[in-house]
Amino acid sequence: MSFDSIQQKDQEYIMHTYGRYPVALDHGKNATCYDTNGKEYIDMTSGIGVNALGFSDKGWIDAITAQLHKLQHTSNLYYTTPCGEVAKLVCEKSGMKKMFFANSGAEANEGVIKAARKYSFTKYGHGRNTIIALENSFHGRTMATLSATGQDAYHNYFFPFVNGFVFAKANDLEDTISKLTGDVCAIIMEMVQGEGGVLPLDKEYVKAIYDICKEKDILFIVDEVQTGVGRTGSFFSYQQFGIQPDLVSCAKGLGGGLPIGGVLFGEKTENCLVAGDHGSTFGGNPVVCAGSIEILNRLNDEFLADVKKKGEFLRKEISSMPHVTDIAGMGMMLGISLDVDTKEVIQKCLDSGLMVLSAKTKVRLLPPLTITRKELEKGLTILAEVLKNM
Ligand SMILES: *Cc1c(COP(=O)(O)O)cnc(C)c1O
């Protein structure tokens, strides 16, 4: 099928909620992919941090295929093998105690919101249900997670939003502490704000708020949807901040390309939900979980050290390129500030065979964790050439 007919069908029948680039992707291997015209691209997006093992990883495909030949879905009324194994591996790697399966990041955040409110209601009754979120955060597109998102641009048209969210200034200790009043049950934050522009939180700020929350029995929630599953060079990003949250949400990279979301419960919250409190038809799907096991087994210390090393290599190479004024982020989650138009740079990269993302005014890189040195170098050469000609 020609690109024009693909685009025409999309124009006619798809609800236009995305501004798509004029490219139709067809197939790929690791961090290299091809469009329907056979043009090659180096992928530094991972489908927005999803394809942890790149395109069409053999081990991942084998795991999924083997499970597909056994059964594709049951329901959560019966036990299956893969979901328990995913939960065990994630808990072991994170220090969390229990896991609930959802199907996306927004759903995982719905789960942490419900869990935080139930924990507080059971212990303190009515009136202690406010959740503090940070300005410039992003937590999802459902009604509750939009309400928890600290960006005014998202708070339009869909009134009324969900009550009970108050916003504090990220990295502002005094402002955040002033919001931790008697009606607050939890605080939620991303260790590196992704959609907000790849902005890492200060370690001292996080640790100080964490300590105060502990004192006041305010639950500390970390949204690891974008930062989790190896992206920042540790399994979860909070592990580099010296804290152990009460609730964690994760998604994107956990499925390697199939839909999954996870709510993780710590010591305080591990018994807060009981039968009937929460559920999901697809949550814990055995095929998705079989692929996830493959990812989790691959993400050992050596793999994570390699993610860090590749992140440092990217930083070093990019910092000497023209028009680059700053590089922020952790591991292979990087935001590049430029003194030229970001949109134009991204379009020119695409034209030259390199896929990159934006985050606010920055160029954002989220390469597959398995990207090879050769693919990195190929992508960097394209980026350098584009920047040189700006
Ligand atoms: C992407 C993202 C979400 C939403 O995930 P979906 O799977 O799109 O619902 C939530 N929080 C953060 C930090 C994200 O980056």
Tab-separated table of C-alpha atoms and ligand atoms in Angstrom:
chain	number	residue	atom	x	y	z
A	1	MET	CA	0.000	0.000	0.000
A	2	SER	CA	1.357	3.439	-0.920
A	3	PHE	CA	1.949	6.064	1.753
A	4	ASP	CA	-0.755	8.270	0.229
A	5	SER	CA	-3.459	5.637	0.583
A	6	ILE	CA	-2.362	4.856	4.157
A	7	GLN	CA	-2.554	8.545	4.992
A	8	GLN	CA	-5.869	9.015	3.230
A	9	LYS	CA	-7.544	6.208	5.203
A	10	ASP	CA	-6.146	7.647	8.419
A	11	GLN	CA	-7.442	11.110	7.520
A	12	GLU	CA	-10.888	9.764	6.740
A	13	TYR	CA	-11.468	7.308	9.584
A	14	ILE	CA	-9.117	8.036	12.501
A	15	MET	CA	-10.057	10.668	15.100
A	16	HIS	CA	-7.389	13.329	14.703
A	17	THR	CA	-6.011	13.515	18.251
A	18	TYR	CA	-2.386	13.217	17.115
A	19	GLY	CA	-0.216	15.342	14.878
A	20	ARG	CA	1.449	12.551	12.928
A	21	TYR	CA	4.677	12.865	10.943
A	22	PRO	CA	4.247	11.927	7.261
A	23	VAL	CA	5.925	8.539	7.706
A	24	ALA	CA	4.378	5.056	7.862
A	25	LEU	CA	6.637	2.628	9.720
A	26	ASP	CA	6.666	-0.937	8.527
A	27	HIS	CA	9.248	-3.123	10.276
A	28	GLY	CA	12.403	-2.956	12.346
A	29	LYS	CA	15.146	-4.704	14.274
A	30	ASN	CA	16.503	-3.329	17.555
A	31	ALA	CA	16.965	0.463	17.059
A	32	THR	CA	16.769	0.415	13.267
A	33	CYS	CA	13.486	0.535	11.396
A	34	TYR	CA	12.115	0.998	7.906
A	35	ASP	CA	9.127	2.847	6.496
A	36	THR	CA	6.776	1.546	3.821
A	37	ASN	CA	9.063	3.013	1.140
A	38	GLY	CA	12.055	1.114	2.520
A	39	LYS	CA	13.771	4.180	3.996
A	40	GLU	CA	15.914	3.434	7.066
A	41	TYR	CA	15.678	5.230	10.418
A	42	ILE	CA	17.648	5.044	13.660
A	43	ASP	CA	15.094	4.990	16.467
A	44	MET	CA	15.830	7.101	19.538
A	45	THR	CA	12.187	7.131	20.694
A	46	SER	CA	11.352	3.471	21.577
A	47	GLY	CA	7.725	4.336	20.833
A	48	ILE	CA	7.942	6.818	23.758
A	49	GLY	CA	9.970	4.651	26.120
A	50	VAL	CA	8.068	1.439	25.414
A	51	ASN	CA	10.259	-0.797	23.239
A	52	ALA	CA	12.814	-1.537	25.963
A	53	LEU	CA	14.426	-4.278	23.854
A	54	GLY	CA	13.977	-2.428	20.562
A	55	PHE	CA	11.951	-3.694	17.601
A	56	SER	CA	11.226	-7.410	17.222
A	57	ASP	CA	13.659	-8.785	19.809
A	58	LYS	CA	14.035	-12.535	19.278
A	59	GLY	CA	13.884	-13.614	22.929
A	60	TRP	CA	10.797	-11.467	23.514
A	61	ILE	CA	9.044	-12.780	20.384
A	62	ASP	CA	9.850	-16.387	21.352
A	63	ALA	CA	8.451	-15.896	24.871
A	64	ILE	CA	5.242	-14.332	23.581
A	65	THR	CA	4.813	-16.873	20.794
A	66	ALA	CA	5.262	-19.815	23.163
A	67	GLN	CA	2.565	-18.384	25.441
A	68	LEU	CA	0.229	-17.687	22.494
A	69	HIS	CA	0.380	-21.366	21.604
A	70	LYS	CA	-0.761	-22.245	25.170
A	71	LEU	CA	-3.487	-19.665	25.877
A	72	GLN	CA	-3.931	-15.958	25.140
A	73	HIS	CA	-6.289	-14.880	27.918
A	74	THR	CA	-8.413	-16.307	30.693
A	75	SER	CA	-9.772	-13.878	33.249
A	76	ASN	CA	-8.615	-12.864	36.678
A	77	LEU	CA	-10.996	-15.478	38.140
A	78	TYR	CA	-8.353	-18.160	37.499
A	79	TYR	CA	-4.627	-18.436	38.144
A	80	THR	CA	-2.126	-18.341	35.284
A	81	THR	CA	1.657	-18.734	35.556
A	82	PRO	CA	3.220	-15.628	33.912
A	83	CYS	CA	1.680	-12.773	35.969
A	84	GLY	CA	2.901	-14.186	39.290
A	85	GLU	CA	6.415	-14.443	37.876
A	86	VAL	CA	6.351	-10.815	36.648
A	87	ALA	CA	5.117	-9.630	40.068
A	88	LYS	CA	7.835	-11.640	41.866
A	89	LEU	CA	10.618	-10.282	39.639
A	90	VAL	CA	9.406	-6.661	39.856
A	91	CYS	CA	9.041	-6.853	43.667
A	92	GLU	CA	12.500	-8.419	44.028
A	93	LYS	CA	14.086	-5.732	41.868
A	94	SER	CA	12.256	-2.826	43.523
A	95	GLY	CA	11.844	-3.654	47.215
A	96	MET	CA	8.065	-3.371	46.828
A	97	LYS	CA	5.743	-6.033	48.289
A	98	LYS	CA	2.776	-6.589	45.988
A	99	MET	CA	1.659	-5.843	42.456
A	100	PHE	CA	-1.671	-5.123	40.748
A	101	PHE	CA	-1.858	-5.373	36.950
A	102	ALA	CA	-3.423	-2.710	34.751
A	103	ASN	CA	-2.943	-2.011	31.030
A	104	SER	CA	-1.423	1.460	30.739
A	105	GLY	CA	0.306	4.238	32.631
A	106	ALA	CA	-2.881	6.193	33.231
A	107	GLU	CA	-4.579	3.077	34.587
A	108	ALA	CA	-1.625	2.385	36.876
A	109	ASN	CA	-1.945	5.935	38.199
A	110	GLU	CA	-5.708	5.470	38.700
A	111	GLY	CA	-4.681	2.492	40.813
A	112	VAL	CA	-2.231	4.406	43.012
A	113	ILE	CA	-4.795	7.191	43.508
A	114	LYS	CA	-7.480	4.709	44.600
A	115	ALA	CA	-5.043	2.828	46.846
A	116	ALA	CA	-3.819	6.018	48.550
A	117	ARG	CA	-7.370	7.196	49.256
A	118	LYS	CA	-8.483	3.793	50.558
A	119	TYR	CA	-5.430	3.520	52.838
A	120	SER	CA	-6.183	6.900	54.371
A	121	PHE	CA	-9.954	6.358	54.581
A	122	THR	CA	-9.530	3.046	56.392
A	123	LYS	CA	-7.140	4.580	58.917
A	124	TYR	CA	-8.449	8.137	59.333
A	125	GLY	CA	-11.990	8.221	57.851
A	126	HIS	CA	-13.493	11.044	55.796
A	127	GLY	CA	-11.741	14.338	55.044
A	128	ARG	CA	-8.161	13.176	54.506
A	129	ASN	CA	-8.064	12.519	50.770
A	130	THR	CA	-6.138	15.351	49.080
A	131	ILE	CA	-3.265	14.259	46.863
A	132	ILE	CA	-0.391	16.663	46.198
A	133	ALA	CA	1.079	16.531	42.713
A	134	LEU	CA	3.847	18.699	41.264
A	135	GLU	CA	3.503	21.575	38.857
A	136	ASN	CA	4.567	20.594	35.340
A	137	SER	CA	3.913	16.891	36.016
A	138	PHE	CA	2.216	14.422	33.678
A	139	HIS	CA	0.218	11.457	34.982
A	140	GLY	CA	-2.118	10.438	32.145
A	141	ARG	CA	-5.242	11.160	30.094
A	142	THR	CA	-8.093	9.684	32.153
A	143	MET	CA	-10.245	12.071	34.187
A	144	ALA	CA	-8.459	11.458	37.507
A	145	THR	CA	-4.946	11.387	36.071
A	146	LEU	CA	-5.597	14.533	33.997
A	147	SER	CA	-6.775	16.159	37.221
A	148	ALA	CA	-3.501	15.061	38.847
A	149	THR	CA	-1.455	16.494	35.957
A	150	GLY	CA	0.079	19.838	36.931
A	151	GLN	CA	-0.189	21.611	33.574
A	152	ASP	CA	-3.028	24.066	32.898
A	153	ALA	CA	-3.012	23.214	29.189
A	154	TYR	CA	-4.587	19.850	30.057
A	155	HIS	CA	-7.338	21.339	32.229
A	156	ASN	CA	-9.762	22.417	29.489
A	157	TYR	CA	-13.104	21.383	27.952
A	158	PHE	CA	-13.710	18.278	30.062
A	159	PHE	CA	-15.173	19.898	33.179
A	160	PRO	CA	-15.783	18.937	35.896
A	161	PHE	CA	-12.391	17.456	36.727
A	162	VAL	CA	-11.820	15.157	39.715
A	163	ASN	CA	-11.534	16.989	43.028
A	164	GLY	CA	-8.823	16.589	45.603
A	165	PHE	CA	-5.603	17.446	43.764
A	166	VAL	CA	-3.364	20.317	44.856
A	167	PHE	CA	-0.138	21.326	43.105
A	168	ALA	CA	3.242	22.120	44.639
A	169	LYS	CA	6.307	23.620	42.971
A	170	ALA	CA	8.851	20.951	42.032
A	171	ASN	CA	12.206	21.337	43.808
A	172	ASP	CA	10.722	24.052	46.074
A	173	LEU	CA	10.930	22.623	49.581
A	174	GLU	CA	9.152	25.483	51.322
A	175	ASP	CA	6.223	25.556	48.890
A	176	THR	CA	5.794	21.775	48.987
A	177	ILE	CA	5.926	21.582	52.785
A	178	SER	CA	3.286	24.349	53.027
A	179	LYS	CA	0.910	22.127	50.997
A	180	LEU	CA	1.303	19.064	53.265
A	181	THR	CA	-1.698	19.972	55.436
A	182	GLY	CA	-3.942	17.767	57.607
A	183	ASP	CA	-6.259	16.807	54.717
A	184	VAL	CA	-3.421	15.327	52.608
A	185	CYS	CA	-3.188	11.533	52.173
A	186	ALA	CA	-0.419	11.310	49.559
A	187	ILE	CA	2.076	13.062	47.298
A	188	ILE	CA	2.874	11.849	43.779
A	189	MET	CA	5.924	12.750	41.693
A	190	GLU	CA	8.083	11.667	38.768
A	191	MET	CA	11.798	11.580	39.676
A	192	VAL	CA	12.468	12.974	36.192
A	193	GLN	CA	9.488	14.880	34.775
A	194	GLY	CA	9.226	13.432	31.280
A	195	GLU	CA	6.482	15.165	29.301
A	196	GLY	CA	7.186	18.279	31.378
A	197	GLY	CA	10.571	18.666	29.671
A	198	VAL	CA	12.975	16.019	31.076
A	199	LEU	CA	13.469	17.760	34.401
A	200	PRO	CA	15.105	15.681	37.156
A	201	LEU	CA	14.160	16.434	40.762
A	202	ASP	CA	16.897	17.398	43.251
A	203	LYS	CA	17.943	14.512	45.489
A	204	GLU	CA	17.880	16.684	48.630
A	205	TYR	CA	14.348	17.884	47.838
A	206	VAL	CA	13.019	14.358	47.285
A	207	LYS	CA	14.679	12.996	50.416
A	208	ALA	CA	13.439	15.869	52.589
A	209	ILE	CA	9.821	15.528	51.403
A	210	TYR	CA	10.050	11.755	51.772
A	211	ASP	CA	11.157	12.100	55.407
A	212	ILE	CA	8.348	14.549	56.234
A	213	CYS	CA	5.775	12.276	54.579
A	214	LYS	CA	7.001	9.358	56.675
A	215	GLU	CA	6.584	11.410	59.835
A	216	LYS	CA	3.025	12.470	58.903
A	217	ASP	CA	1.908	9.108	57.451
A	218	ILE	CA	1.420	10.801	54.067
A	219	LEU	CA	1.957	8.185	51.353
A	220	PHE	CA	4.882	8.819	49.009
A	221	ILE	CA	3.982	7.818	45.444
A	222	VAL	CA	6.441	7.655	42.554
A	223	ASP	CA	5.184	7.657	38.954
A	224	GLU	CA	7.750	5.432	37.193
A	225	VAL	CA	5.718	5.087	34.004
A	226	GLN	CA	8.413	6.743	31.864
A	227	THR	CA	11.466	6.499	34.154
A	228	GLY	CA	10.977	2.847	35.183
A	229	VAL	CA	12.259	-0.531	34.017
A	230	GLY	CA	15.894	0.396	33.405
A	231	ARG	CA	15.378	3.673	31.551
A	232	THR	CA	17.496	5.771	33.943
A	233	GLY	CA	20.190	3.139	34.561
A	234	SER	CA	18.621	1.615	37.678
A	235	PHE	CA	15.555	-0.639	37.662
A	236	PHE	CA	13.418	2.200	39.039
A	237	SER	CA	14.686	5.783	39.115
A	238	TYR	CA	13.801	6.249	42.827
A	239	GLN	CA	16.531	3.715	43.652
A	240	GLN	CA	19.036	6.486	42.849
A	241	PHE	CA	17.317	8.816	45.342
A	242	GLY	CA	17.713	6.663	48.473
A	243	ILE	CA	13.986	6.245	49.099
A	244	GLN	CA	11.476	3.364	49.232
A	245	PRO	CA	8.020	4.636	48.142
A	246	ASP	CA	4.675	3.462	49.529
A	247	LEU	CA	3.154	3.185	46.053
A	248	VAL	CA	4.695	3.063	42.568
A	249	SER	CA	3.070	3.124	39.133
A	250	CYS	CA	4.817	1.684	36.091
A	251	ALA	CA	3.913	0.826	32.500
A	252	LYS	CA	5.594	1.812	29.198
A	253	GLY	CA	8.874	-0.218	29.152
A	254	LEU	CA	7.510	-3.060	31.290
A	255	GLY	CA	5.752	-4.714	28.336
A	256	GLY	CA	8.383	-4.032	25.691
A	257	GLY	CA	5.638	-3.039	23.241
A	258	LEU	CA	2.509	-4.791	24.495
A	259	PRO	CA	0.100	-2.947	26.826
A	260	ILE	CA	0.708	-3.349	30.541
A	261	GLY	CA	0.566	-1.228	33.673
A	262	GLY	CA	1.507	-2.018	37.231
A	263	VAL	CA	0.661	-0.676	40.677
A	264	LEU	CA	3.269	-1.591	43.278
A	265	PHE	CA	2.467	-1.609	46.974
A	266	GLY	CA	4.999	-1.142	49.771
A	267	GLU	CA	4.982	-2.332	53.393
A	268	LYS	CA	2.377	0.198	54.530
A	269	THR	CA	-0.051	-0.332	51.683
A	270	GLU	CA	0.352	-4.025	50.864
A	271	ASN	CA	-2.983	-4.944	52.467
A	272	CYS	CA	-4.990	-1.828	51.591
A	273	LEU	CA	-7.021	-3.323	48.727
A	274	VAL	CA	-9.202	-6.439	49.087
A	275	ALA	CA	-11.371	-8.507	46.721
A	276	GLY	CA	-13.814	-6.253	44.903
A	277	ASP	CA	-11.920	-2.969	45.487
A	278	HIS	CA	-10.269	-2.828	42.081
A	279	GLY	CA	-9.985	-4.906	38.922
A	280	SER	CA	-9.250	-5.118	35.224
A	281	THR	CA	-10.412	-7.562	32.553
A	282	PHE	CA	-7.115	-7.578	30.684
A	283	GLY	CA	-4.764	-6.881	33.615
A	284	GLY	CA	-2.024	-9.515	33.976
A	285	ASN	CA	-2.635	-10.915	30.497
A	286	PRO	CA	-0.441	-14.038	30.122
A	287	VAL	CA	0.947	-13.130	26.676
A	288	VAL	CA	1.976	-9.627	27.752
A	289	CYS	CA	3.415	-11.022	30.984
A	290	ALA	CA	5.398	-13.738	29.162
A	291	GLY	CA	7.136	-10.965	27.199
A	292	SER	CA	7.642	-8.949	30.359
A	293	ILE	CA	9.406	-11.886	32.074
A	294	GLU	CA	11.925	-11.924	29.229
A	295	ILE	CA	12.614	-8.196	29.738
A	296	LEU	CA	12.912	-8.539	33.516
A	297	ASN	CA	15.314	-11.464	33.236
A	298	ARG	CA	17.532	-9.504	30.836
A	299	LEU	CA	17.677	-6.389	33.074
A	300	ASN	CA	20.513	-7.511	35.370
A	301	ASP	CA	23.241	-5.288	36.867
A	302	GLU	CA	25.449	-5.605	33.810
A	303	PHE	CA	22.581	-4.551	31.498
A	304	LEU	CA	21.773	-1.533	33.708
A	305	ALA	CA	25.442	-0.479	33.882
A	306	ASP	CA	25.471	-0.564	30.070
A	307	VAL	CA	22.383	1.713	29.935
A	308	LYS	CA	24.258	4.217	32.129
A	309	LYS	CA	27.372	3.959	29.985
A	310	LYS	CA	25.436	4.545	26.765
A	311	GLY	CA	23.634	7.498	28.380
A	312	GLU	CA	26.980	9.041	29.313
A	313	PHE	CA	28.309	8.443	25.798
A	314	LEU	CA	25.262	10.229	24.306
A	315	ARG	CA	25.699	13.161	26.677
A	316	LYS	CA	29.382	13.525	25.929
A	317	GLU	CA	28.951	13.383	22.169
A	318	ILE	CA	25.937	15.706	22.074
A	319	SER	CA	27.383	18.313	24.436
A	320	SER	CA	30.015	19.255	21.845
A	321	MET	CA	27.506	19.636	18.984
A	322	PRO	CA	26.550	23.075	17.654
A	323	HIS	CA	23.490	24.901	19.123
A	324	VAL	CA	23.370	22.626	22.221
A	325	THR	CA	22.998	24.753	25.378
A	326	ASP	CA	22.168	22.057	27.959
A	327	ILE	CA	21.555	18.315	28.399
A	328	ALA	CA	19.360	17.118	31.281
A	329	GLY	CA	18.106	13.711	32.395
A	330	MET	CA	19.291	10.365	33.738
A	331	GLY	CA	20.560	7.254	31.957
A	332	MET	CA	19.011	7.014	28.503
A	333	MET	CA	16.260	9.555	29.229
A	334	LEU	CA	17.757	12.797	27.940
A	335	GLY	CA	16.454	16.283	27.153
A	336	ILE	CA	18.573	18.500	24.898
A	337	SER	CA	18.135	22.295	25.026
A	338	LEU	CA	18.958	24.130	21.797
A	339	ASP	CA	19.279	27.764	20.738
A	340	VAL	CA	17.432	26.960	17.483
A	341	ASP	CA	13.871	25.818	16.707
A	342	THR	CA	13.348	22.319	18.163
A	343	LYS	CA	10.473	21.398	15.837
A	344	GLU	CA	12.594	22.135	12.799
A	345	VAL	CA	15.485	20.055	14.173
A	346	ILE	CA	13.173	17.094	14.834
A	347	GLN	CA	11.682	17.284	11.325
A	348	LYS	CA	15.127	17.522	9.725
A	349	CYS	CA	16.375	14.558	11.774
A	350	LEU	CA	13.425	12.520	10.528
A	351	ASP	CA	14.109	13.554	6.938
A	352	SER	CA	17.721	12.414	7.417
A	353	GLY	CA	16.761	9.073	9.018
A	354	LEU	CA	16.755	9.695	12.779
A	355	MET	CA	13.657	9.503	14.984
A	356	VAL	CA	13.736	11.713	18.105
A	357	LEU	CA	11.025	13.104	20.403
A	358	SER	CA	10.212	16.505	21.830
A	359	ALA	CA	9.436	17.430	25.433
A	360	LYS	CA	8.241	21.030	25.747
A	361	THR	CA	11.041	23.042	24.077
A	362	LYS	CA	13.633	20.268	24.191
A	363	VAL	CA	14.664	17.416	21.945
A	364	ARG	CA	14.038	14.254	23.983
A	365	LEU	CA	15.883	10.978	23.506
A	366	LEU	CA	14.499	7.662	24.765
A	367	PRO	CA	16.451	5.078	22.721
A	368	PRO	CA	15.765	1.366	23.125
A	369	LEU	CA	17.833	0.154	26.103
A	370	THR	CA	19.472	-2.387	23.759
A	371	ILE	CA	20.596	0.159	21.137
A	372	THR	CA	24.051	-0.840	19.869
A	373	ARG	CA	27.120	1.364	19.793
A	374	LYS	CA	26.969	1.296	15.997
A	375	GLU	CA	23.330	2.447	15.957
A	376	LEU	CA	24.158	5.183	18.482
A	377	GLU	CA	27.008	6.431	16.330
A	378	LYS	CA	24.865	6.361	13.199
A	379	GLY	CA	22.144	8.389	14.947
A	380	LEU	CA	24.626	10.854	16.434
A	381	THR	CA	26.202	11.471	13.037
A	382	ILE	CA	22.770	12.422	11.655
A	383	LEU	CA	22.011	14.698	14.631
A	384	ALA	CA	25.404	16.429	14.330
A	385	GLU	CA	24.890	16.999	10.604
A	386	VAL	CA	21.384	18.445	11.145
A	387	LEU	CA	22.613	20.782	13.895
A	388	LYS	CA	25.608	21.858	11.818
A	389	ASN	CA	23.282	23.024	9.048
A	390	MET	CA	20.870	24.946	11.293
B	1	LIG	C1	3.202	8.198	29.502
B	1	LIG	C2	3.007	8.562	30.920
B	1	LIG	C3	1.796	8.302	31.590
B	1	LIG	C4	0.568	7.773	30.868
B	1	LIG	O1	0.752	6.507	30.357
B	1	LIG	P1	-0.287	5.914	29.257
B	1	LIG	O2	0.182	4.513	29.071
B	1	LIG	O3	-0.177	6.768	28.047
B	1	LIG	O4	-1.638	5.981	29.880
B	1	LIG	C5	1.726	8.569	32.938
B	1	LIG	N1	2.786	9.076	33.613
B	1	LIG	C6	3.955	9.336	33.007
B	1	LIG	C7	5.096	9.870	33.806
B	1	LIG	C8	4.108	9.110	31.647
B	1	LIG	O5	5.261	9.407	31.033
